[in-house]
Structure formats: C-alpha cells, structure tokens
Short mmCIF file of C-alpha atoms in Angstrom, two decimals:
data_model
loop_
_atom_site.label_atom_id
_atom_site.label_comp_id
_atom_site.label_asym_id
_atom_site.label_seq_id
_atom_site.Cartn_x
_atom_site.Cartn_y
_atom_site.Cartn_z
CA MET A 410 -24.48 -60.65 5.68
CA ILE A 411 -22.97 -64.04 4.87
CA GLN A 412 -23.28 -65.49 1.37
CA PRO A 413 -24.79 -69.01 1.72
CA ARG A 414 -22.13 -70.69 -0.45
CA ILE A 415 -19.38 -69.17 1.69
CA GLN A 416 -21.05 -70.40 4.87
CA ALA A 417 -21.38 -73.87 3.32
CA SER A 418 -17.69 -73.89 2.32
CA PHE A 419 -16.65 -72.60 5.74
CA ASP A 420 -18.69 -75.33 7.43
CA ARG A 421 -16.73 -77.99 5.48
CA GLN A 422 -13.37 -76.71 6.78
CA THR A 423 -12.34 -79.02 9.59
CA MET A 424 -9.49 -76.62 10.46
CA MET A 425 -12.03 -73.87 11.26
CA GLN A 426 -14.02 -76.35 13.37
CA THR A 427 -10.88 -77.37 15.25
CA LEU A 428 -10.09 -73.72 15.99
CA GLY A 429 -13.65 -72.90 17.08
CA ALA A 430 -13.77 -70.18 14.39
CA SER A 431 -16.93 -68.55 13.11
CA LEU A 432 -17.87 -66.35 10.18
CA VAL A 433 -18.93 -62.85 11.17
CA THR A 434 -19.58 -61.53 7.66
CA ALA A 435 -18.76 -62.67 4.13
CA GLY A 436 -19.70 -61.10 0.82
CA ASP A 437 -18.97 -58.35 -1.69
CA GLY A 438 -15.19 -58.75 -1.48
CA LEU A 439 -15.03 -58.74 2.33
CA CYS A 440 -14.88 -61.45 4.99
CA VAL A 441 -14.49 -61.38 8.78
CA ILE A 442 -13.64 -64.52 10.79
CA ARG A 443 -13.30 -64.74 14.57
CA ALA A 444 -11.78 -67.49 16.73
CA PRO A 445 -11.13 -67.83 20.45
CA ILE A 446 -7.54 -68.13 21.60
CA LEU A 447 -7.86 -71.65 22.97
CA PRO A 448 -5.21 -73.24 25.22
CA GLY A 449 -4.15 -75.56 22.37
CA VAL A 450 -3.17 -72.70 20.01
CA ARG A 451 -0.81 -70.77 22.28
CA GLN A 452 2.95 -70.53 21.89
CA GLN A 453 5.44 -70.84 24.74
CA HIS A 454 4.98 -67.23 25.93
CA GLY A 455 1.19 -67.55 26.29
CA ALA A 456 0.22 -65.56 23.20
CA ALA A 457 -1.73 -67.08 20.32
CA HIS A 458 0.63 -68.82 17.90
CA ALA A 459 1.36 -66.97 14.65
CA GLY A 460 -0.10 -69.98 12.86
CA LEU A 461 -3.54 -69.05 14.18
CA ALA A 462 -3.19 -65.48 12.92
CA PHE A 463 -2.02 -66.75 9.52
CA THR A 464 -4.79 -69.33 9.23
CA LEU A 465 -7.53 -66.83 10.04
CA GLY A 466 -6.06 -64.11 7.80
CA ASP A 467 -5.54 -66.48 4.86
CA SER A 468 -9.07 -67.86 5.15
CA ALA A 469 -10.66 -64.41 5.52
CA ALA A 470 -8.80 -63.15 2.44
CA GLY A 471 -9.70 -66.30 0.50
CA TYR A 472 -13.38 -66.04 1.30
CA ALA A 473 -13.34 -62.36 0.37
CA ALA A 474 -12.00 -63.40 -3.05
CA LEU A 475 -14.49 -66.26 -3.35
CA SER A 476 -17.37 -63.87 -2.73
CA LEU A 477 -16.61 -62.15 -6.05
CA LEU A 478 -16.28 -65.32 -8.16
CA PRO A 479 -19.02 -67.03 -10.18
CA GLU A 480 -20.92 -69.85 -8.45
CA ASP A 481 -19.08 -72.53 -10.49
CA GLN A 482 -15.63 -71.55 -9.18
CA GLU A 483 -13.71 -72.02 -5.96
CA VAL A 484 -10.52 -70.26 -4.84
CA MET A 485 -7.07 -71.30 -3.61
CA THR A 486 -4.12 -69.38 -2.24
CA VAL A 487 -1.17 -68.97 -4.60
CA GLU A 488 1.02 -67.11 -2.11
CA MET A 489 0.60 -65.22 1.16
CA LYS A 490 2.95 -63.00 3.16
CA ILE A 491 2.48 -62.10 6.81
CA ASN A 492 3.92 -59.32 8.93
CA LEU A 493 3.56 -59.95 12.65
CA LEU A 494 3.13 -56.64 14.48
CA ALA A 495 2.58 -57.56 18.13
CA PRO A 496 1.99 -60.57 20.38
CA ALA A 497 -1.54 -61.94 20.02
CA LEU A 498 -2.70 -61.59 23.62
CA GLY A 499 -6.36 -61.71 24.56
CA GLU A 500 -9.46 -63.87 24.36
CA ALA A 501 -9.92 -64.03 20.59
CA LEU A 502 -8.49 -63.12 17.21
CA GLU A 503 -10.50 -61.49 14.44
CA ALA A 504 -9.36 -61.39 10.81
CA ARG A 505 -10.79 -59.04 8.18
CA GLY A 506 -9.96 -60.03 4.61
CA GLU A 507 -10.63 -57.94 1.54
CA VAL A 508 -9.99 -57.97 -2.18
CA VAL A 509 -7.54 -55.30 -3.35
CA ARG A 510 -7.90 -56.15 -7.04
CA ALA A 511 -10.00 -58.88 -8.63
CA GLY A 512 -8.54 -60.02 -11.94
CA ARG A 513 -9.64 -62.66 -14.43
CA ARG A 514 -6.97 -65.17 -13.34
CA LEU A 515 -5.52 -63.76 -10.13
CA SER A 516 -6.90 -61.67 -7.29
CA ILE A 517 -4.75 -59.65 -4.92
CA VAL A 518 -6.01 -59.80 -1.34
CA ARG A 519 -5.05 -58.51 2.07
CA ALA A 520 -6.08 -59.18 5.64
CA GLU A 521 -5.59 -57.60 9.03
CA VAL A 522 -5.79 -59.61 12.24
CA TRP A 523 -6.65 -58.14 15.63
CA ALA A 524 -6.34 -59.55 19.13
CA ILE A 525 -9.43 -58.86 21.20
CA SER A 526 -9.04 -58.45 24.95
CA GLY A 527 -11.82 -57.20 27.18
CA GLY A 528 -13.45 -55.32 24.30
CA ALA A 529 -10.18 -53.65 23.22
CA ARG A 530 -8.74 -54.46 19.79
CA LYS A 531 -5.05 -54.47 18.89
CA SER A 532 -3.72 -55.01 15.37
CA ILE A 533 -1.31 -57.95 15.51
CA ALA A 534 -0.76 -59.00 11.87
CA LEU A 535 -1.03 -57.85 8.26
CA LEU A 536 -1.20 -60.29 5.34
CA GLN A 537 -1.07 -59.79 1.59
CA GLY A 538 -1.38 -62.44 -1.04
CA THR A 539 -2.67 -63.80 -4.31
CA MET A 540 -5.67 -66.05 -4.93
CA ILE A 541 -6.53 -68.04 -8.04
CA PRO A 542 -9.94 -69.37 -9.13
CA VAL A 543 -10.19 -73.17 -9.49
CA SER A 544 -12.88 -75.53 -10.67
CA PRO A 545 -14.43 -77.57 -7.83
CA GLY A 546 -13.64 -81.26 -7.66
#
C-alpha cells in the first residue's frame, strides 16, 4: 500500500527521479524505497556511493514519519546518523524506514539499507534520526 499523498510528494522529488528510485510501500509508519545502482552513483571501487545509501535511507525514514502526520503537515529531517556496514555491491539498493517514536514535535526514525544482488540481500547501512513536522509552503 502507498498513501496517495506520499506518492505525490515522492513524484515531486527530482533527486528520486535522477536516481531512478521507486516507492515500494508507504504508510502506517513504514516506507520502502528501491533504486538501481546506476553507473553514475558508484564510487571509485565500483560499489554504490554512501550518498546513495544515505539518500534512500533518509527519504524512507522521512516518508515513514510523514505517513503518521495530519494531511496539513509535511516533514523535514532535523538530524540523521548513518553507520556503513558493508560495501554496497549489487544491482539495487532498498531502504526500509520506520518510525521508532512519533511525538508531537519530533519523531525518532530509523532505516536499514540493503544491497540486492541476484535475489540475495545484504544489509549495508543503518540510519537513525529525527524528523520535525512543518507547514507546507
């Protein structure tokens, strides 16, 4: 299931378009985003750049938080930490973001990012951060 307002927001993100990313699911405090590891996002050793893992994890966590907010609010990242666990080798990365605790002013979120290679999945990054609701516009 993908909440329509999350799909609409995702579709406005030119970064996600540039990365070829797509929403897999988004709603009820959970979001999964997948992107191919394109030639233009690799680092010098051939693995996906950590920036791709961070971008997908941050967005998945943010959309997880947005899915719990009222329709008249948006969300922005206050801070985000990443632990890189392994090189991101494979055909695609998949990030699963979730809300740990939804508060009135701040939400604590986390995400895990996997590299997908030939059907196998390997955890390559963990993120934890804080999101804040904002008024659109």
